[in-house]
Short mmCIF file of C-alpha atoms and ligand atoms in Angstrom, two decimals:
data_model
loop_
_atom_site.label_atom_id
_atom_site.label_comp_id
_atom_site.label_asym_id
_atom_site.label_seq_id
_atom_site.Cartn_x
_atom_site.Cartn_y
_atom_site.Cartn_z
CA MET A 1 -128.19 -49.03 50.95
CA ASP A 2 -130.64 -46.10 50.84
CA VAL A 3 -134.36 -46.60 50.55
CA VAL A 4 -134.96 -48.80 47.50
CA SER A 5 -137.53 -47.11 45.28
CA PHE A 6 -140.06 -49.30 43.51
CA ALA A 7 -142.16 -46.13 43.30
CA ARG A 8 -140.33 -44.34 40.51
CA GLY A 9 -141.67 -45.31 37.10
CA ILE A 10 -138.74 -43.74 35.32
CA PRO A 11 -135.84 -45.20 33.35
CA ALA A 12 -132.60 -46.11 35.11
CA PRO A 13 -130.03 -43.35 34.47
CA GLU A 14 -127.91 -45.65 32.27
CA CYS A 15 -130.84 -45.98 29.86
CA LEU A 16 -130.47 -42.33 28.87
CA PRO A 17 -128.36 -41.80 25.72
CA VAL A 18 -126.70 -38.69 27.10
CA GLU A 19 -123.78 -38.24 24.73
CA GLU A 20 -125.74 -39.11 21.59
CA LEU A 21 -128.47 -36.62 22.52
CA ALA A 22 -125.91 -33.88 23.22
CA ASP A 23 -124.51 -34.46 19.76
CA CYS A 24 -127.97 -34.56 18.19
CA ALA A 25 -128.97 -31.28 19.89
CA LYS A 26 -125.89 -29.56 18.46
CA ALA A 27 -126.45 -31.01 15.01
CA ALA A 28 -130.16 -30.06 15.06
CA ILE A 29 -129.31 -26.41 15.72
CA GLU A 30 -126.55 -26.39 13.12
CA ARG A 31 -128.77 -27.98 10.50
CA ASP A 32 -132.00 -26.05 11.03
CA GLY A 33 -131.28 -23.45 13.72
CA LYS A 34 -133.38 -20.65 12.28
CA ALA A 35 -136.53 -22.78 12.46
CA VAL A 36 -135.66 -24.77 15.57
CA LEU A 37 -134.88 -21.70 17.68
CA SER A 38 -138.02 -19.81 16.73
CA TYR A 39 -141.78 -20.17 17.21
CA GLY A 40 -143.48 -22.57 14.85
CA PRO A 41 -146.62 -24.58 14.14
CA GLY A 42 -148.58 -25.89 17.16
CA GLY A 43 -148.62 -29.43 15.77
CA GLY A 44 -144.88 -29.83 16.19
CA TYR A 45 -141.59 -29.93 14.26
CA GLY A 46 -142.45 -30.79 10.63
CA PRO A 47 -139.78 -33.44 9.97
CA LEU A 48 -140.64 -35.26 13.22
CA ARG A 49 -144.36 -35.18 12.39
CA GLU A 50 -143.50 -36.69 9.02
CA TRP A 51 -141.40 -39.46 10.60
CA ILE A 52 -144.23 -40.35 13.01
CA ALA A 53 -146.85 -40.15 10.27
CA ALA A 54 -144.85 -42.52 8.06
CA ARG A 55 -144.40 -44.95 10.95
CA HIS A 56 -148.16 -45.09 11.53
CA GLY A 57 -149.20 -44.87 7.87
CA VAL A 58 -151.14 -41.59 8.15
CA GLU A 59 -150.99 -38.04 6.79
CA PRO A 60 -148.69 -35.74 8.84
CA GLY A 61 -151.70 -33.49 9.51
CA ARG A 62 -153.12 -36.21 11.75
CA VAL A 63 -150.08 -36.15 14.03
CA VAL A 64 -149.77 -33.67 16.88
CA VAL A 65 -146.46 -33.68 18.75
CA THR A 66 -146.99 -32.52 22.33
CA SER A 67 -144.79 -31.67 25.31
CA GLY A 68 -144.92 -35.22 26.62
CA SER A 69 -147.93 -37.40 25.95
CA LEU A 70 -149.54 -36.42 29.24
CA GLN A 71 -149.87 -32.84 27.95
CA GLY A 72 -151.62 -34.28 24.91
CA PHE A 73 -153.95 -36.18 27.22
CA VAL A 74 -154.87 -32.89 28.93
CA PHE A 75 -155.64 -31.28 25.56
CA LEU A 76 -157.72 -34.20 24.36
CA ALA A 77 -159.62 -34.49 27.62
CA GLU A 78 -160.32 -30.73 27.63
CA GLN A 79 -161.68 -31.08 24.13
CA LEU A 80 -163.85 -34.15 24.77
CA VAL A 81 -164.99 -33.94 28.40
CA GLN A 82 -167.77 -31.68 29.65
CA PRO A 83 -168.49 -31.75 33.41
CA GLY A 84 -170.53 -34.87 34.18
CA ALA A 85 -169.42 -36.73 31.01
CA ARG A 86 -168.71 -40.41 31.51
CA VAL A 87 -165.19 -41.59 30.79
CA LEU A 88 -164.39 -45.29 30.88
CA VAL A 89 -161.02 -46.38 32.21
CA GLU A 90 -159.36 -49.62 33.22
CA ALA A 91 -159.41 -50.36 36.94
CA PRO A 92 -156.64 -49.94 37.93
CA THR A 93 -155.26 -47.29 35.58
CA TYR A 94 -152.48 -44.66 35.40
CA ASP A 95 -153.11 -42.23 38.25
CA ARG A 96 -152.40 -38.92 36.51
CA PRO A 97 -155.23 -39.20 33.95
CA LEU A 98 -157.57 -39.98 36.85
CA LYS A 99 -156.59 -36.68 38.45
CA ILE A 100 -156.95 -34.76 35.16
CA LEU A 101 -160.35 -36.27 34.47
CA GLY A 102 -161.44 -35.59 38.04
CA ARG A 103 -160.42 -31.94 37.64
CA LEU A 104 -162.53 -31.67 34.49
CA GLY A 105 -165.57 -33.01 36.35
CA ALA A 106 -165.80 -36.32 34.49
CA GLU A 107 -167.75 -39.24 35.87
CA ILE A 108 -165.01 -41.87 35.83
CA VAL A 109 -166.19 -45.45 35.35
CA GLY A 110 -163.58 -48.12 36.16
CA LEU A 111 -163.80 -51.37 34.17
CA PRO A 112 -162.41 -54.58 35.71
CA MET A 113 -159.34 -56.31 34.29
CA ASP A 114 -157.79 -59.72 34.61
CA ASP A 115 -154.46 -61.10 33.41
CA ASP A 116 -155.61 -60.64 29.79
CA GLY A 117 -156.40 -56.98 30.32
CA LEU A 118 -159.70 -55.13 30.20
CA GLU A 119 -162.76 -57.41 30.31
CA PRO A 120 -164.82 -56.79 27.14
CA ASP A 121 -168.06 -58.02 28.77
CA ALA A 122 -167.69 -55.33 31.41
CA LEU A 123 -167.18 -52.77 28.66
CA GLU A 124 -170.39 -53.85 26.95
CA GLN A 125 -172.27 -53.70 30.24
CA ALA A 126 -170.97 -50.20 30.93
CA LEU A 127 -172.06 -49.10 27.45
CA ALA A 128 -175.51 -50.58 27.97
CA SER A 129 -176.00 -49.12 31.42
CA GLY A 130 -175.59 -45.38 30.99
CA PRO A 131 -175.16 -42.43 28.63
CA LYS A 132 -172.61 -42.66 25.84
CA PRO A 133 -169.13 -42.10 27.27
CA ALA A 134 -166.90 -39.30 26.00
CA PHE A 135 -164.21 -41.93 25.50
CA LEU A 136 -162.53 -45.09 26.73
CA TYR A 137 -158.96 -44.65 27.96
CA THR A 138 -156.90 -47.82 27.66
CA ILE A 139 -153.23 -48.71 28.08
CA ALA A 140 -153.45 -52.00 26.23
CA THR A 141 -149.77 -52.99 26.36
CA PHE A 142 -147.66 -53.38 29.53
CA GLN A 143 -150.17 -51.27 31.39
CA ASN A 144 -149.27 -48.72 34.00
CA PRO A 145 -149.79 -49.78 36.79
CA SER A 146 -150.48 -53.49 36.34
CA GLY A 147 -147.96 -54.51 33.66
CA ARG A 148 -150.80 -56.44 32.01
CA THR A 149 -151.36 -56.66 28.26
CA LEU A 150 -154.70 -56.94 26.48
CA SER A 151 -154.77 -60.26 24.61
CA GLU A 152 -155.10 -60.28 20.83
CA GLU A 153 -158.56 -61.85 20.99
CA ARG A 154 -159.75 -59.12 23.32
CA ARG A 155 -158.16 -56.44 21.14
CA ARG A 156 -160.26 -57.66 18.23
CA ARG A 157 -163.38 -57.77 20.37
CA LEU A 158 -162.75 -54.29 21.76
CA VAL A 159 -162.37 -52.93 18.24
CA GLU A 160 -165.69 -54.54 17.25
CA ILE A 161 -167.39 -53.01 20.25
CA ALA A 162 -165.88 -49.60 19.48
CA ARG A 163 -167.18 -49.82 15.90
CA GLU A 164 -170.61 -51.04 16.89
CA HIS A 165 -171.09 -48.32 19.52
CA GLU A 166 -169.07 -45.61 17.76
CA LEU A 167 -167.07 -45.44 20.96
CA PHE A 168 -164.08 -43.10 20.88
CA VAL A 169 -161.06 -44.99 22.24
CA LEU A 170 -157.77 -43.47 23.34
CA GLU A 171 -154.99 -46.07 23.19
CA ASP A 172 -152.07 -44.81 25.27
CA ASP A 173 -149.00 -46.80 24.29
CA PRO A 174 -145.75 -45.48 25.76
CA TYR A 175 -144.41 -48.95 26.66
CA GLY A 176 -145.26 -51.12 23.63
CA LEU A 177 -141.75 -50.99 22.14
CA VAL A 178 -140.10 -51.74 25.48
CA ARG A 179 -140.65 -55.49 25.11
CA TYR A 180 -138.29 -58.05 26.66
CA GLU A 181 -139.83 -61.25 25.31
CA GLY A 182 -142.69 -62.54 23.15
CA ASP A 183 -144.08 -61.27 19.86
CA PRO A 184 -145.56 -57.78 19.49
CA LEU A 185 -149.35 -57.66 19.26
CA PRO A 186 -151.20 -55.43 16.80
CA THR A 187 -152.26 -52.16 18.39
CA LEU A 188 -155.94 -51.30 18.64
CA PHE A 189 -155.17 -48.43 16.28
CA GLU A 190 -153.80 -50.83 13.67
CA LEU A 191 -156.69 -53.27 14.06
CA GLU A 192 -159.33 -50.58 13.85
CA GLY A 193 -157.77 -48.35 11.21
CA GLY A 194 -157.71 -45.12 13.22
CA VAL A 195 -161.35 -44.03 12.87
CA ASN A 196 -162.64 -44.62 16.40
CA VAL A 197 -159.24 -45.32 17.94
CA THR A 198 -156.81 -42.49 18.60
CA TYR A 199 -153.24 -43.50 19.35
CA ALA A 200 -150.83 -41.81 21.74
CA SER A 201 -147.20 -42.59 22.40
CA SER A 202 -144.08 -40.92 23.63
CA PHE A 203 -140.32 -40.86 23.32
CA SER A 204 -140.05 -40.77 27.13
CA LYS A 205 -139.46 -44.50 27.41
CA THR A 206 -137.65 -45.06 24.11
CA VAL A 207 -135.31 -42.03 24.07
CA ALA A 208 -135.53 -39.92 27.27
CA PRO A 209 -138.35 -38.45 29.38
CA GLY A 210 -136.52 -35.12 29.74
CA VAL A 211 -136.96 -34.30 26.06
CA ARG A 212 -140.74 -34.09 26.73
CA VAL A 213 -141.73 -35.32 23.29
CA GLY A 214 -144.98 -37.24 23.04
CA TYR A 215 -147.49 -37.51 20.21
CA PHE A 216 -151.06 -38.26 19.19
CA VAL A 217 -152.40 -39.71 15.95
CA LEU A 218 -155.90 -38.26 15.63
CA PRO A 219 -158.73 -37.87 13.13
CA THR A 220 -157.87 -34.71 11.14
CA PRO A 221 -160.58 -32.39 12.60
CA LEU A 222 -159.59 -33.32 16.15
CA ALA A 223 -155.90 -32.88 15.31
CA LYS A 224 -156.67 -29.29 14.25
CA GLN A 225 -158.58 -28.65 17.49
CA ILE A 226 -155.74 -30.04 19.62
CA GLU A 227 -153.25 -27.97 17.66
CA ALA A 228 -155.29 -24.85 18.42
CA LEU A 229 -155.32 -25.76 22.12
CA ALA A 230 -151.55 -26.21 22.04
CA VAL A 231 -151.08 -22.78 20.44
CA SER A 232 -153.33 -21.10 22.97
CA THR A 233 -151.51 -22.85 25.83
CA TYR A 234 -147.81 -22.56 24.99
CA ILE A 235 -147.78 -20.69 21.63
CA SER A 236 -145.33 -23.13 20.12
CA PRO A 237 -143.96 -26.52 21.15
CA PRO A 238 -140.29 -26.79 22.15
CA PHE A 239 -138.79 -27.37 18.69
CA MET A 240 -135.32 -27.66 20.13
CA THR A 241 -136.03 -31.00 21.78
CA GLN A 242 -138.35 -32.21 19.01
CA ALA A 243 -135.61 -31.53 16.46
CA THR A 244 -133.08 -33.28 18.71
CA VAL A 245 -135.28 -36.38 18.79
CA HIS A 246 -135.72 -36.13 15.04
CA GLU A 247 -131.96 -36.00 14.55
CA PHE A 248 -131.63 -39.09 16.78
CA LEU A 249 -134.15 -40.91 14.58
CA ARG A 250 -132.65 -39.64 11.32
CA ARG A 251 -129.25 -41.04 12.28
CA GLY A 252 -130.70 -44.49 12.84
CA ASN A 253 -130.05 -44.40 16.60
CA PHE A 254 -133.59 -45.34 17.61
CA GLU A 255 -133.53 -49.13 17.10
CA PRO A 256 -130.05 -49.72 18.55
CA ASN A 257 -130.97 -47.58 21.54
CA LEU A 258 -134.17 -49.57 22.03
CA GLU A 259 -132.17 -52.80 21.99
CA ARG A 260 -129.87 -51.37 24.64
CA ILE A 261 -132.82 -50.29 26.81
CA ARG A 262 -134.47 -53.70 26.41
CA GLY A 263 -131.29 -55.34 27.66
CA LEU A 264 -130.91 -53.04 30.67
CA LEU A 265 -134.55 -53.14 31.73
CA GLY A 266 -135.16 -56.78 30.82
CA ALA A 267 -132.47 -57.72 33.36
CA ARG A 268 -134.35 -55.67 35.96
CA ARG A 269 -137.67 -57.31 35.08
CA ASP A 270 -136.00 -60.73 35.52
CA ALA A 271 -134.46 -59.70 38.84
CA MET A 272 -137.86 -58.53 40.08
CA LEU A 273 -139.70 -61.71 39.04
CA ASP A 274 -136.97 -63.94 40.51
CA ALA A 275 -136.98 -62.06 43.80
CA LEU A 276 -140.77 -62.15 44.08
CA GLU A 277 -140.77 -65.87 43.32
CA GLN A 278 -138.18 -66.55 45.99
CA GLN A 279 -139.36 -64.22 48.72
CA LEU A 280 -143.05 -63.40 48.62
CA PRO A 281 -145.22 -65.30 51.08
CA ASP A 282 -147.88 -67.82 50.07
CA GLY A 283 -151.08 -66.21 48.91
CA ALA A 284 -149.38 -63.26 47.17
CA THR A 285 -149.83 -63.17 43.39
CA TRP A 286 -148.30 -60.85 40.82
CA SER A 287 -148.32 -60.02 37.12
CA ARG A 288 -145.56 -61.30 34.82
CA PRO A 289 -145.14 -58.54 32.23
CA GLU A 290 -143.30 -59.22 28.97
CA GLY A 291 -142.27 -55.57 28.84
CA GLY A 292 -142.76 -52.14 30.34
CA TYR A 293 -141.85 -50.92 33.82
CA PHE A 294 -144.28 -52.42 36.35
CA VAL A 295 -145.31 -55.47 38.32
CA TRP A 296 -148.62 -55.47 40.19
CA VAL A 297 -148.79 -57.46 43.42
CA ASP A 298 -152.09 -58.65 44.93
CA LEU A 299 -152.25 -59.85 48.53
CA PRO A 300 -154.95 -61.83 50.34
CA HIS A 301 -155.12 -59.00 52.91
CA ASP A 302 -154.45 -55.26 53.03
CA ALA A 303 -151.04 -54.15 51.80
CA PRO A 304 -148.69 -52.44 54.27
CA THR A 305 -148.75 -48.66 54.20
CA VAL A 306 -146.08 -46.91 52.17
CA ALA A 307 -144.88 -45.23 55.39
CA ARG A 308 -144.32 -48.62 57.01
CA ALA A 309 -142.43 -49.86 53.96
CA GLU A 310 -140.29 -46.72 53.91
CA ALA A 311 -139.38 -47.29 57.53
CA ALA A 312 -138.15 -50.72 56.42
CA GLY A 313 -136.08 -49.18 53.60
CA VAL A 314 -138.26 -49.76 50.54
CA THR A 315 -141.01 -47.83 48.81
CA PHE A 316 -143.76 -48.46 46.24
CA VAL A 317 -147.01 -46.86 45.10
CA ALA A 318 -150.16 -47.97 46.93
CA GLY A 319 -152.76 -49.78 44.83
CA GLN A 320 -155.49 -47.31 45.85
CA ASP A 321 -153.83 -44.51 43.88
CA PHE A 322 -154.80 -46.24 40.63
CA PHE A 323 -158.54 -46.52 41.26
CA SER A 324 -161.07 -43.70 41.02
CA ASP A 325 -163.83 -45.34 43.01
CA GLY A 326 -162.26 -47.42 45.75
CA GLY A 327 -160.30 -50.62 45.43
CA GLY A 328 -156.62 -51.43 45.46
CA ALA A 329 -156.14 -51.70 49.24
CA GLN A 330 -154.68 -55.19 48.81
CA SER A 331 -152.41 -54.24 45.91
CA MET A 332 -149.09 -52.53 45.24
CA ARG A 333 -147.37 -51.23 42.11
CA LEU A 334 -143.70 -52.12 41.99
CA ALA A 335 -141.64 -50.33 39.33
CA PHE A 336 -138.47 -52.22 38.39
CA SER A 337 -137.26 -49.68 35.81
CA PHE A 338 -135.22 -47.34 37.99
CA VAL A 339 -133.24 -49.42 40.47
CA SER A 340 -130.42 -51.87 39.71
CA PRO A 341 -130.92 -55.67 39.76
CA ASP A 342 -129.02 -55.84 43.10
CA GLU A 343 -131.20 -53.14 44.61
CA ILE A 344 -134.27 -54.99 43.38
CA ALA A 345 -133.23 -58.16 45.23
CA GLU A 346 -132.52 -56.13 48.37
CA GLY A 347 -135.77 -54.15 48.10
CA VAL A 348 -137.88 -57.29 47.77
CA ALA A 349 -136.04 -58.82 50.75
CA ARG A 350 -137.03 -55.75 52.78
CA LEU A 351 -140.61 -55.78 51.53
CA ALA A 352 -141.40 -59.50 51.85
CA PRO A 353 -141.54 -59.70 55.68
CA LEU A 354 -144.13 -56.89 55.68
CA LEU A 355 -146.43 -58.95 53.50
CA VAL A 356 -146.77 -61.99 55.71
CA GLY A 357 -150.24 -62.78 56.98
CA ALA A 358 -151.19 -59.26 58.02
CA SER A 359 -154.92 -59.79 58.03
CA ALA A 360 -155.69 -56.56 59.86
CA PRO A 361 -156.56 -53.51 57.71
CA ALA A 362 -153.48 -51.54 56.63
CA SER A 363 -154.58 -48.56 58.70
CA ALA A 364 -154.27 -50.63 61.89
CA LEU A 365 -150.69 -51.71 61.17
C1 PLP B 1 -149.43 -44.86 30.57
C2 PLP B 1 -148.67 -43.58 30.53
N1 PLP B 1 -149.07 -42.61 29.72
C3 PLP B 1 -148.41 -41.43 29.65
C4 PLP B 1 -147.28 -41.21 30.40
C5 PLP B 1 -146.62 -39.86 30.32
O1 PLP B 1 -145.61 -39.87 29.42
P1 PLP B 1 -144.90 -38.53 28.93
O2 PLP B 1 -143.58 -38.50 29.59
O3 PLP B 1 -144.81 -38.69 27.45
O4 PLP B 1 -145.77 -37.36 29.32
C6 PLP B 1 -146.81 -42.19 31.26
C7 PLP B 1 -145.61 -41.94 32.08
O5 PLP B 1 -145.23 -42.63 32.96
C8 PLP B 1 -147.53 -43.41 31.34
O6 PLP B 1 -147.15 -44.40 32.17
#
């Protein structure tokens, strides 16, 4: 077996609805080719904006459909962050926003988490101890990288804090619908009503990442500003893929496809948790996500280097990549979304011996 990749946070190939999307792409051109194959409004393909707006109970003008949600994050950050501005993030958090914020000169403040997600007391302390942040970036559900989910009680508290401090919150929620067990929790956006909380999601995990269709639900003035940024960056979004996704939704393929994905990836989540339970040495702990792509492993000593793991035939992303200000040396992000259940069992069997009692710093191993 080749190197088993727990590094790739992408869907397994069988999750992708290839034939249905081919059919939808053809139908989208046949139905609305003159619009779909031309330039158009920066906020995205009208019928898709309307579908998203209806789903979230807002006016279509508040929805901006971007080329993947990460592109939307770049636009929003460019709009909100001046060099030196504080931005609050979870520690750990998704590594790409850390890089984007770093590039924009933000002062990134990491807030501690536990199994119930971001700690609200730490948020209050951060708000009391410095200038008003440009925004708080949170992945409240099945977080990348930890797999953790903010509890309902904390969601309510966070919303109260946001209201009290007029704190702008970006809730990034690409994984919320990819749930394998348990009841869905209300989003921060739903609890707060969409005044201080902006919501972002994506069809990358629910349809296919290659379509590059993500979206933001924003306050109207900010939606207009982001739309202007989109126009000045790429003139017009790729309507072809947005219309393809819309056709997929219009046909009623979304829910059945989600069920299929939940089945395929839920089996991988189970395989990962079983293998960790059976093979990881005493002292190792890990998250038990009810959905999403990732498990976060904490060790009582430094984690092995990725190079050492690769030499043993398995790879992961080092914990340090998900912190802006140090931390993570004893942690690893394991993605279970890409590899098969058999590969997961084999990958954990290769990884486990590297995690035994290595009390020396990783660099010395
Ligand atoms: C938390 C989070 N936000 C955003 C993205 C980017 O998604 P998109 O493909 O829509 O750009 C990812 C992708 O892995 C992610 O994990």
